[in-house]
Every structure is written in C-alpha cells, then in structure tokens.
Tab-separated table of C-alpha atoms in Angstrom:
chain	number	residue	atom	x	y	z
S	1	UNK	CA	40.543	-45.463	16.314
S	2	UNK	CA	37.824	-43.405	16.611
S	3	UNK	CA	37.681	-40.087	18.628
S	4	UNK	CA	36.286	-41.581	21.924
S	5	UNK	CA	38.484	-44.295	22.203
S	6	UNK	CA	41.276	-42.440	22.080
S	7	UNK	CA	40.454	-39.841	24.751
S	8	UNK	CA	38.533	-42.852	27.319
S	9	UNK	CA	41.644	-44.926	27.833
S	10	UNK	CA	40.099	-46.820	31.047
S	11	UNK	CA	42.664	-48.262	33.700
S	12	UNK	CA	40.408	-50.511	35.679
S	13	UNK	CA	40.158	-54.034	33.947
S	14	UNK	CA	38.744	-55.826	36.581
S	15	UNK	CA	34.821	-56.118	35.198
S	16	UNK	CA	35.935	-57.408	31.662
S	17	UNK	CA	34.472	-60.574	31.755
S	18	UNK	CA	31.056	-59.460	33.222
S	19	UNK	CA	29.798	-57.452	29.469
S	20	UNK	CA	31.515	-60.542	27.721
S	21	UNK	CA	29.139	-63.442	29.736
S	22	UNK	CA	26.260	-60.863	29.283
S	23	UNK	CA	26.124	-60.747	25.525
S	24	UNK	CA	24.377	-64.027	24.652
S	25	UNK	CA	21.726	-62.799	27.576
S	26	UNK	CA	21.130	-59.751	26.096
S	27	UNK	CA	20.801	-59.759	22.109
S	28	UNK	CA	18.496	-57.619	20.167
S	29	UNK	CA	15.635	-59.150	18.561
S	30	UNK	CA	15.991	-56.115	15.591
S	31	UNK	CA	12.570	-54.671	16.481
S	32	UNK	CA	12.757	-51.251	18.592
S	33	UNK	CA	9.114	-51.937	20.332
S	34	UNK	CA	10.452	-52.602	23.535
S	35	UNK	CA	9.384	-52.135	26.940
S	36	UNK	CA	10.957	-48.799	29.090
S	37	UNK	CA	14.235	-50.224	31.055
S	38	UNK	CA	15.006	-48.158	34.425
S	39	UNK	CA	17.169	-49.681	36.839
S	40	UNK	CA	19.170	-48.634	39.786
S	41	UNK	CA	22.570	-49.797	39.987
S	42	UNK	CA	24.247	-50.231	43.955
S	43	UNK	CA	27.659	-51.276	42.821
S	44	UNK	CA	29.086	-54.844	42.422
S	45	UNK	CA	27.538	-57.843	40.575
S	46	UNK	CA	23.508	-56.792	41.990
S	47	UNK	CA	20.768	-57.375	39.879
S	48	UNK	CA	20.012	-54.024	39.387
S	49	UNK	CA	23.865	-53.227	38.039
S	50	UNK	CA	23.522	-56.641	35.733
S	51	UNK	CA	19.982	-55.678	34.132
S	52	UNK	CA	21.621	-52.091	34.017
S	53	UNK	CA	24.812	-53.889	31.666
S	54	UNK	CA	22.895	-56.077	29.939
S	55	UNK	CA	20.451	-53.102	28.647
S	56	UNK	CA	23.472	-50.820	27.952
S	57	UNK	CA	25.043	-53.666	25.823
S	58	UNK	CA	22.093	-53.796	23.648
S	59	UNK	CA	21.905	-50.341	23.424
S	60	UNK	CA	25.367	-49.724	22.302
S	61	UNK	CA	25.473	-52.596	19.405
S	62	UNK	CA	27.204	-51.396	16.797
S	63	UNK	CA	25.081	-53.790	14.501
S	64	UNK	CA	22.152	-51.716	15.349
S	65	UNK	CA	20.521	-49.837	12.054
S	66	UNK	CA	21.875	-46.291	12.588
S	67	UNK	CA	18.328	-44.915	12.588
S	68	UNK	CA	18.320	-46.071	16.587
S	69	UNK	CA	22.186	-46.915	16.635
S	70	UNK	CA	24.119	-44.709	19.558
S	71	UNK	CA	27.895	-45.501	19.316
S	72	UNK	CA	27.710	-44.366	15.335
S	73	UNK	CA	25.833	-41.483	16.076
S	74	UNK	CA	27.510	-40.203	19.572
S	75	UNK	CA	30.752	-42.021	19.475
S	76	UNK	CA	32.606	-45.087	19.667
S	77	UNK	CA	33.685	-44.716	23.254
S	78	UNK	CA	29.964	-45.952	24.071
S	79	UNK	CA	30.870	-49.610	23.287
S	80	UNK	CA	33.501	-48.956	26.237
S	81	UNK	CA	31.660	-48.309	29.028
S	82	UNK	CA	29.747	-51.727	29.684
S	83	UNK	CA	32.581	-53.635	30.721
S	84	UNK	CA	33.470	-50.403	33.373
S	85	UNK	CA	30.195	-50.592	35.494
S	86	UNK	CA	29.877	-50.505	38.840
S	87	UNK	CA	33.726	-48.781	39.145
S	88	UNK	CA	32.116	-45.552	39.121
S	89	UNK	CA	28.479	-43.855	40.910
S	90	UNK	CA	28.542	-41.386	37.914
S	91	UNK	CA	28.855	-43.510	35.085
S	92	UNK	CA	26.460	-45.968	36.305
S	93	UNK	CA	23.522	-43.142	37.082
S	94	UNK	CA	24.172	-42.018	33.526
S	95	UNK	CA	24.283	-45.036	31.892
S	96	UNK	CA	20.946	-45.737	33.408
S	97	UNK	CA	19.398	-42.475	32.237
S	98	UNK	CA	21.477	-42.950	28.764
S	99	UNK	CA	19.320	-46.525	28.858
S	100	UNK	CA	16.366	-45.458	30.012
S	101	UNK	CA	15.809	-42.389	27.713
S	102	UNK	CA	16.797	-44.143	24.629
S	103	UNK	CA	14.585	-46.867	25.525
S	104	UNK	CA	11.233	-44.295	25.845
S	105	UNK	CA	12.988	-42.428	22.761
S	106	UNK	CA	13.112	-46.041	20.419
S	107	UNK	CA	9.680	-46.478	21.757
S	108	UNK	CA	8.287	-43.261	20.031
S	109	UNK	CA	6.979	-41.581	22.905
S	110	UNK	CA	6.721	-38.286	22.604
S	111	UNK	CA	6.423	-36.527	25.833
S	112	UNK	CA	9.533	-36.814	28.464
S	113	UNK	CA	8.547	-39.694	31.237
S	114	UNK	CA	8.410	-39.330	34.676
S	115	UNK	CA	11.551	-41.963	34.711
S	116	UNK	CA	13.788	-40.138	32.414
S	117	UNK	CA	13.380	-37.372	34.664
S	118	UNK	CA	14.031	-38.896	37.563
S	119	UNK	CA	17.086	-40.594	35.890
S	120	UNK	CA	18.624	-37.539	34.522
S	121	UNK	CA	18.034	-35.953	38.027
S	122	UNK	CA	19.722	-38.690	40.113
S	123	UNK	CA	22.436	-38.776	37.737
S	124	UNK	CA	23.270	-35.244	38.146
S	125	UNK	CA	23.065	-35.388	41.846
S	126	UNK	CA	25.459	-37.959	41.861
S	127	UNK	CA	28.228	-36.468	39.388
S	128	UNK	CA	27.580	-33.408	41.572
S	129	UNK	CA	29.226	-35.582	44.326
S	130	UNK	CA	31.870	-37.267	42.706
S	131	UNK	CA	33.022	-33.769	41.508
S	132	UNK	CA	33.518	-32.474	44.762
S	133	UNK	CA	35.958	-36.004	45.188
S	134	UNK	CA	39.545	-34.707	43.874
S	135	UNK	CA	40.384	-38.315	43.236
S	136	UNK	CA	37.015	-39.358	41.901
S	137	UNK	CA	37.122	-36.141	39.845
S	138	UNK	CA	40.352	-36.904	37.715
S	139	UNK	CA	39.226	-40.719	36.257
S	140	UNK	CA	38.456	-41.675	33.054
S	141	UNK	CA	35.280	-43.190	33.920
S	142	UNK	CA	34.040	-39.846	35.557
S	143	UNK	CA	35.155	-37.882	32.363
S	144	UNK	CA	33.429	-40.403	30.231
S	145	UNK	CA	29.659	-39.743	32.253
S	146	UNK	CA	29.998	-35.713	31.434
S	147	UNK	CA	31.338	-36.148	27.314
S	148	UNK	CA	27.145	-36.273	26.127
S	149	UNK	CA	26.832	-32.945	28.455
S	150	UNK	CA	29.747	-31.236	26.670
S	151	UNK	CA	28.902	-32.028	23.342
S	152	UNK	CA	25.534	-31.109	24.215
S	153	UNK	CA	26.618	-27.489	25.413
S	154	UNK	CA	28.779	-27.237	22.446
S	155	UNK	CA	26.057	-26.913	20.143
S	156	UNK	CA	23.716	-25.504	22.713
S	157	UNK	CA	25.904	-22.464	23.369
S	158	UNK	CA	25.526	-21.385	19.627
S	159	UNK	CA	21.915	-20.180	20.238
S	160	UNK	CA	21.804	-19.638	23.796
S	161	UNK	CA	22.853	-16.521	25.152
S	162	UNK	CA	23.080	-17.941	28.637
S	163	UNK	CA	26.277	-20.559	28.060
S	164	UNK	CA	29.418	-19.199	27.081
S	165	UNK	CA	33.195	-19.834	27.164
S	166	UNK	CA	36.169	-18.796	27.148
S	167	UNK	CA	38.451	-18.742	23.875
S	168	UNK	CA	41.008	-21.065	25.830
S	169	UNK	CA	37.509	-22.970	27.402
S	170	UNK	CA	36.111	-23.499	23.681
S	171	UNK	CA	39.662	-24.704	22.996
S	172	UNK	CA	39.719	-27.391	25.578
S	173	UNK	CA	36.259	-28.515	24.596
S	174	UNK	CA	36.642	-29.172	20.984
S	175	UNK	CA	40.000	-28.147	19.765
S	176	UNK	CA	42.717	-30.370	21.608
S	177	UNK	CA	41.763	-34.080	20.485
S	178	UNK	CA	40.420	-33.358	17.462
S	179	UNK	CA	43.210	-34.053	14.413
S	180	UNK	CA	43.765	-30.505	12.700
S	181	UNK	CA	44.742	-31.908	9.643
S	182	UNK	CA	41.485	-33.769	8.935
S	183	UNK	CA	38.299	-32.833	7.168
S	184	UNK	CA	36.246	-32.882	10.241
S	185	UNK	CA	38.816	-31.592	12.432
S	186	UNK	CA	39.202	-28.271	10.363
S	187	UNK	CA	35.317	-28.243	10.759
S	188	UNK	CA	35.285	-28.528	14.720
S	189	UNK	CA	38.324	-26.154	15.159
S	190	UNK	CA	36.979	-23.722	12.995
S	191	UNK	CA	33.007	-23.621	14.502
S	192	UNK	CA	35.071	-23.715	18.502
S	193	UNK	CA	36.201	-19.738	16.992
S	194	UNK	CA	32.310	-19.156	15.797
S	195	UNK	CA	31.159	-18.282	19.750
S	196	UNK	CA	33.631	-16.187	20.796
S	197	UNK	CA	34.031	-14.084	17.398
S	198	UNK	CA	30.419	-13.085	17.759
S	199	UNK	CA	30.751	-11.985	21.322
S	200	UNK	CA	33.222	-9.740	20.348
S	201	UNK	CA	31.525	-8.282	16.886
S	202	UNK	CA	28.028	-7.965	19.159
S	203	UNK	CA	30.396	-6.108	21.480
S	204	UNK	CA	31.976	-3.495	18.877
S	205	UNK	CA	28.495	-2.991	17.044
S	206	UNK	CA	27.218	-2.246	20.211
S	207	UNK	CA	29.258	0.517	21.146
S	208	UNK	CA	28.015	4.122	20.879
S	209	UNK	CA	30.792	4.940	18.637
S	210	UNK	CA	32.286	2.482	16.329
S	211	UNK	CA	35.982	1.918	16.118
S	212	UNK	CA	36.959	1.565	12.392
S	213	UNK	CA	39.868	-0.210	12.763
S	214	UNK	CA	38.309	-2.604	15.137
S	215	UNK	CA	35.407	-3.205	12.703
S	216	UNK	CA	37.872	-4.017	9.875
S	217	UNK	CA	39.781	-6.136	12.470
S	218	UNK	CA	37.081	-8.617	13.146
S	219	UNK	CA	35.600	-8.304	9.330
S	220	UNK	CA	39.321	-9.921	8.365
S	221	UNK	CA	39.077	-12.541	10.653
S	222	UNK	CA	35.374	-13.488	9.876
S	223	UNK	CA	36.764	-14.016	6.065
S	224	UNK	CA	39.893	-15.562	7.253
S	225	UNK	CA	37.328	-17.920	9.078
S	226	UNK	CA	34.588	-18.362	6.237
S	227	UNK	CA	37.328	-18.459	3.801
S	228	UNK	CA	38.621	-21.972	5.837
S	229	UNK	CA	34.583	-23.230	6.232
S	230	UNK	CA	34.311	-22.719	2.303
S	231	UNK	CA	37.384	-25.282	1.998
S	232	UNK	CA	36.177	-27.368	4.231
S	233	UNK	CA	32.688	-27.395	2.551
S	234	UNK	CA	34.352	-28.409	-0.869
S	235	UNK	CA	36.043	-31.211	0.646
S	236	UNK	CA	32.649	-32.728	2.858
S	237	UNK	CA	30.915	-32.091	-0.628
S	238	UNK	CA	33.198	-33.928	-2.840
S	239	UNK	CA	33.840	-36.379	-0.456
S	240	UNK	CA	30.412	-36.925	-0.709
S	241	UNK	CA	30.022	-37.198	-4.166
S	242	UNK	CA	32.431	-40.009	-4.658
S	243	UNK	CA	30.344	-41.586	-2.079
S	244	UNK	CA	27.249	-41.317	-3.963
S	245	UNK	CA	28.489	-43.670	-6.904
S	246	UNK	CA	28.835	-46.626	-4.427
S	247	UNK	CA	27.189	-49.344	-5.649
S	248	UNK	CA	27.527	-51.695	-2.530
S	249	UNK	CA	24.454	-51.836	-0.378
S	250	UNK	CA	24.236	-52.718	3.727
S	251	UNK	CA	24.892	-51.380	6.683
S	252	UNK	CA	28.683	-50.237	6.352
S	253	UNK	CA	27.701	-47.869	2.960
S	254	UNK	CA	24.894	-46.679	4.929
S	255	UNK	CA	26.856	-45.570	7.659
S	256	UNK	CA	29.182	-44.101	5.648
S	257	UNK	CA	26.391	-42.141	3.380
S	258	UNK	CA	24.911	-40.929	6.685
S	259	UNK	CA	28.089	-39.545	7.802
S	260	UNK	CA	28.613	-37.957	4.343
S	261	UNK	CA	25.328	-36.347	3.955
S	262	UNK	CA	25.215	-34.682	7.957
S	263	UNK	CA	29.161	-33.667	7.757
S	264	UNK	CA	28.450	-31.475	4.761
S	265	UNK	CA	25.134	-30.410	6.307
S	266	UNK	CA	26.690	-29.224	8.933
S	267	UNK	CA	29.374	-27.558	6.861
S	268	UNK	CA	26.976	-26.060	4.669
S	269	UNK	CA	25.715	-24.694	8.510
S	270	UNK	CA	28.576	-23.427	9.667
S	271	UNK	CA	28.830	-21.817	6.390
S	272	UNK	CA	25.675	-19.483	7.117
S	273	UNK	CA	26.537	-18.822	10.234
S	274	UNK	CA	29.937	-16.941	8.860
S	275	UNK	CA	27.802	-15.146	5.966
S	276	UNK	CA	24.893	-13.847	8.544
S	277	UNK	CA	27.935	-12.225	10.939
S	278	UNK	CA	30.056	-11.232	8.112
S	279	UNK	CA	26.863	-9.700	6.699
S	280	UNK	CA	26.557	-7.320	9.868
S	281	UNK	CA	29.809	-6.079	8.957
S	282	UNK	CA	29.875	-6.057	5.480
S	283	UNK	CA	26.554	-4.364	4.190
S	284	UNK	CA	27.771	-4.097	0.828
S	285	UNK	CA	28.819	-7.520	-0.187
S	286	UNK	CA	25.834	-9.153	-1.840
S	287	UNK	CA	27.948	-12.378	-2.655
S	288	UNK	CA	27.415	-13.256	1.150
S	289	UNK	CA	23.922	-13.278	0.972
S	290	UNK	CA	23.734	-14.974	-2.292
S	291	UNK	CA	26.203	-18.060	-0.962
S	292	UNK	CA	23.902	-18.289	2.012
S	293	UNK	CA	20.834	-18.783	-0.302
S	294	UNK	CA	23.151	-21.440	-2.462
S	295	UNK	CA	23.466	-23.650	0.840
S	296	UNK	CA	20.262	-23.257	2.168
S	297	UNK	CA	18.827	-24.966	-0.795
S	298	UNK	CA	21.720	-27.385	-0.608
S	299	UNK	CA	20.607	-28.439	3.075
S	300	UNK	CA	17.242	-28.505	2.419
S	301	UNK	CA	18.057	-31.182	-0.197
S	302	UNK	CA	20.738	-32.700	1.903
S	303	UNK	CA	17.609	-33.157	4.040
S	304	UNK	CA	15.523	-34.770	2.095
S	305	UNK	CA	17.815	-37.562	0.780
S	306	UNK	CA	18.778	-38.115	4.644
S	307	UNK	CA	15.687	-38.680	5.581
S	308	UNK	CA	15.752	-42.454	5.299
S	309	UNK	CA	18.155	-42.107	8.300
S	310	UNK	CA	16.193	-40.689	10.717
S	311	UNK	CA	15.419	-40.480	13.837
S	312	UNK	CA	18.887	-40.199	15.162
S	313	UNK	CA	21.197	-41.194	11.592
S	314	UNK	CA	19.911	-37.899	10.790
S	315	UNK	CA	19.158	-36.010	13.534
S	316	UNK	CA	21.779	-33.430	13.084
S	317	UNK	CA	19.451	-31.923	10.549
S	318	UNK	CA	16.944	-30.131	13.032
S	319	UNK	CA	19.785	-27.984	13.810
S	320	UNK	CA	21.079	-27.207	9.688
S	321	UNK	CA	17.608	-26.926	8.729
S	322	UNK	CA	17.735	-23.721	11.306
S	323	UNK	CA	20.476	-22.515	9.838
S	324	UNK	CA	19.406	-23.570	6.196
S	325	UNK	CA	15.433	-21.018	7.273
S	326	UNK	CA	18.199	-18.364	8.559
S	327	UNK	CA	20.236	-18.357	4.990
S	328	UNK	CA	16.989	-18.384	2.751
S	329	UNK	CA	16.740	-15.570	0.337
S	330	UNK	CA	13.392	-15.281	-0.012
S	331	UNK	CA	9.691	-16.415	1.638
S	332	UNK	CA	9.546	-19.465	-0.686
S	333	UNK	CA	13.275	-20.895	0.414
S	334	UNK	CA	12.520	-20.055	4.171
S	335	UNK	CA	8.646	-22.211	3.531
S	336	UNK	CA	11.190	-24.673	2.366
S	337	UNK	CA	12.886	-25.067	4.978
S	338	UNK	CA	10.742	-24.418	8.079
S	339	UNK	CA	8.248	-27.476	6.649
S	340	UNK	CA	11.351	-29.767	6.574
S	341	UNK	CA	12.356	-28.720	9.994
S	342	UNK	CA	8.793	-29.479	11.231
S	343	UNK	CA	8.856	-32.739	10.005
S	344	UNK	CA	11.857	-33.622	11.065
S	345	UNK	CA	11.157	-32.194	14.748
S	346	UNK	CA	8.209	-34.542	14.515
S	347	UNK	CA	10.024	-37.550	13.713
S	348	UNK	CA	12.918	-37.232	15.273
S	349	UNK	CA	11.982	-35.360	18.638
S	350	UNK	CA	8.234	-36.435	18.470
S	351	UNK	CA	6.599	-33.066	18.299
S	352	UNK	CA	6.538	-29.973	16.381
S	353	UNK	CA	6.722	-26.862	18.914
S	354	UNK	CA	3.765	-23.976	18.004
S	355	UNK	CA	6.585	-21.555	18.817
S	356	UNK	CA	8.807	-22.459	16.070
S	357	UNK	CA	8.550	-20.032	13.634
S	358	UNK	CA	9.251	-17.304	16.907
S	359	UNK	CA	12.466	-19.902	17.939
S	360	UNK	CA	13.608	-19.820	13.979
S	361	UNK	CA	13.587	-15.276	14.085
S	362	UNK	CA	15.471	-15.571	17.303
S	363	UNK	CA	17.937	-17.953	15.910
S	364	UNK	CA	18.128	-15.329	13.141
S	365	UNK	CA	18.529	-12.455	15.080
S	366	UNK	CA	21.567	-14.664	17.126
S	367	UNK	CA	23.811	-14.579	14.184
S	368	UNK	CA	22.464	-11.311	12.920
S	369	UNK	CA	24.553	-9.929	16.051
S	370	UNK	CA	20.360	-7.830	16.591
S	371	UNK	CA	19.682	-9.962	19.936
C-alpha cells in the first residue's frame, strides 16, 4: 500500500459506482494532444461534476506512460479521489484545476492559461471556506485537496526564505507517515531536519561573537545528519544498480528505473546540501567539497540517462540539477550542469528563465548560510 492510500482512508462510499460506469466513457486514446478540459462542478450527478470525473479518471490511469502519468509521479492516493466527487467543494475545485492544468501541461503549452488561473484561484477560495468549517475541516476528503500544496511547500521551503516551520511542524509534514525503517523514509526524515538546522547555523554565524561550543554543537549534528544521507545514498545507489541489469522491458521496469534513478538523485541532493552547510562550519575539511564534486557529476549523469522519462517521470531533476551547479568544483562541472538544467526547464516546465544563472547563485548562497 502505497503512502497515500494509507493516510486517505475515505468514509463516504456512497459515489462508488459513479467512477466505475464512467470508465468505458472515458478511456485514453494514448496520444496526449488533447483539447484543455475546465469544468465547474455544483455537486451531485450535474454534467459539469460528470465531465469533471470522467476527465480526472483519465488523468489518474495508472496505465498512463509515466512521462504524463500523475498517480506514479504524485502518489497513489490520486486513483482515490474519482469515486469521492461531489462529497466535498474543496476536492472538487482542485480536482478541476488538478485536470485542467495537467491538461494545458500534456498539451505543451508553455505559458500559464487564463483557466488554470482561474482554477487554482477558485479552488483556493473555496478550501479557504471549508477551513473555516470545523467539521468540514477534519475529513479526509478536505485533507486529500491540500496534500499537492504540502508537498509543494516542502520542497519550496528549502530555497525560499519566506516559508518556514517549526521542528515539530516539519515533523508533522513529512516525518509521521513515512516508515523510518525504509530507504526512502530515512531520506524524508532526514531532509524534514535540513530546514530547521540551517536556521539555526545562519543564526549562530550571524552573531557578533561566535559561541564555540555552539558552533561545534551544530557541526556534530550536521555530520551526524550527512553521515545518515551518505547511508542512505549507498543504499538508493545500489539499489539502483541491481536495477540496471533488468532485462525485462515495459511499463512496470520503467517505472521502477524511474523511481531508481530520481530517489538517488535526490539523495545525491540532499547530500550537497549537508556538504555546502557543513562547509560553513568546517573550513578546513576539503573531503566535503571534494564529495560534493563526486555527486554533482553523478546527478548530472543521473540526468542524462533519465531523460527518456521526462516531462514529469523525471521532473524531480530541475531541482538536483540545482543542487548538482551548487556542488560543482569547478566552471566546467557547474557548465555541466546549468545546460542540463536548461534543458530540462525547457522540456519539462516549457521555458528556460533568463534569470537562471542569478536563481542558481542565490540557491548557492541559501545553503552557503551567505543569504
């Protein structure tokens, strides 16, 4: 059972039968040129909320190729919600942006559309309002319409000053349903410490007059906590490699390859970010900066092998790639990098921003605690 499942157990049964007579009606012809689907559900069996489950459906195939394929790139709990529309204002309004972004996004366009935004908008206003509902507040289905926001801040929040959380509220987010004894469980309970460690470094370096002890506090626990990514990197990376030697072909080994090459990626990632704080506080250990180099190569290759994957199988890349320009040792490894990223902004996201290179020396300066 995947991770989604397990936290979206859904109590209301009662629109079952509505995704299950809507299948037939709504199968993919395997081709992603399709026209841009916005609808606006009302509650009970309308049209609108019947187009609006029929489109979701399709969207959330798991039989999709994982280039365009959202439940194996966001989570399993997507399948779910079809058969739950129309219980809920909030999921429905973001199920219809969900639809209607991933519709302009499978259709390569490659500014925002006037409907996305509106979407988005409307679906905000409305989990606005069903917030403020105590009742409303507390259901699964409500829970379920916010999970793409969280994960989204998640990752946001480790290159944007302006969100930040609590130890205990970095907890909640990522550290309470994930297993701690598995591979990728160690790797989201370990990056969930990443934010609020470099508060706290950024805090003592800051200070006119350095406490010693508190400096060789926080170097400790930045080892403890590299020490822990540089396990987990050695089990994504030979997981990986026994994964390589599969010679079955389809859509099941792809999956799995996928998973394989981003996991480690974002390993390799996490990796960086340790060695660029640690680096702050540790001057005089070269081996940091040397490691760093060693993975940025890696993800640059990583990269380049997952590129068959993209847009979203591999989308997790635009963010190691950052990290991967951050942990180059030299002009030639950073080129490296910063050409992959712009190709992979461009196919993935659909443009290539003229501020990068500016965006890449912030992101640098983040986890250089120099902000």
């Amino acid at each position: 059972m995947c991770l989604g499942e397990q936290r979206y157990k859904f109590k209301n049964e009662t629109v079952t039968s509505r995704s299950t007579d809507l299948v037939a009606a709504s199968d993919r012809s395997g081709s992603h040129e399709r026209q841009l689907v916005t609808v606006t559900p009302t509650g009970g069996l309308s049209n609108a909320l019947t187009t609006l489950t029929g489109a979701l459906i399709k969207d959330v195939d798991p039989t999709l190729d994982i280039k365009y394929q959202l439940p194996w790139n966001f989570g399993g709990f997507l399948m779910m919600i079809p058969q739950h529309l129309g219980s809920s204002a909030a999921l429905d309004s973001a199920s219809n942006a969900l639809v209607t972004a991933h519709s302009q996004f499978c259709m390569g366009t490659s500014k925002t559309s006037s409907q996305v935004v509106v979407q988005y908008a409307r679906a905000l206003k409305v989990l606005r309002l069903e917030l403020d509902d105590s009742a409303k507040a507390r259901s699964s289905e409500l829970l379920c319409a916010v999970m793409v926001l969280m994960i989204a801040q998640v990752f946001e929040a480790l290159t944007n000053d302006r969100i930040q959380f609590t130890p205990e509220e970095w907890k909640t987010l990522v550290g309470e349903e994930i297993d701690p004894t598995a591979t990728d469980g160690k790797w989201f309970q370990g990056l969930a410490k990443v934010p609020d460690l470099m508060q706290r470094c950024k805090s003592a370096l800051n200070r006119h007059q350095h406490s010693v002890s508190q400096l060789l506090s926080l170097q400790y626990e930045a080892r403890s906590l590299l020490q822990r990514f540089e396990a987990v990197i050695e089990e994504f990376r030979g997981r990986m490699e026994r994964y390589k030697k599969m010679s079955d072909t389809g859509p099941l080994t792809d999956m799995i390859k996928a998973h394989h090459l981003r996991t480690l990626g974002l390993g390799l990632s996490a990796g960086i970010m340790l060695n660029t704080i640690l680096g702050r506080l540790d001057a005089y250990d070269q081996s940091l900066n040397e490691n760093s180099s060693h993975w940025s190569q890696e993800i640059n290759q990583l990269a380049e092998a997952a590129i068959k994957y993209r847009p979203l199988g591999s989308l997790a890349f635009v963010l190691c790639l950052s990290l991967a320009w951050v942990g180059a040792a030299d002009a030639q490894g950073r080129q490296w990098s910063e050409t992959l990223l712009a190709d992979y902004n461009l196919a993935c996201l659909g443009n290539v921003s003229p501020d990068m290179h500016s965006e890449l020396e912030k992101t640098r300066r983040r986890f250089t605690l120099t902000d």
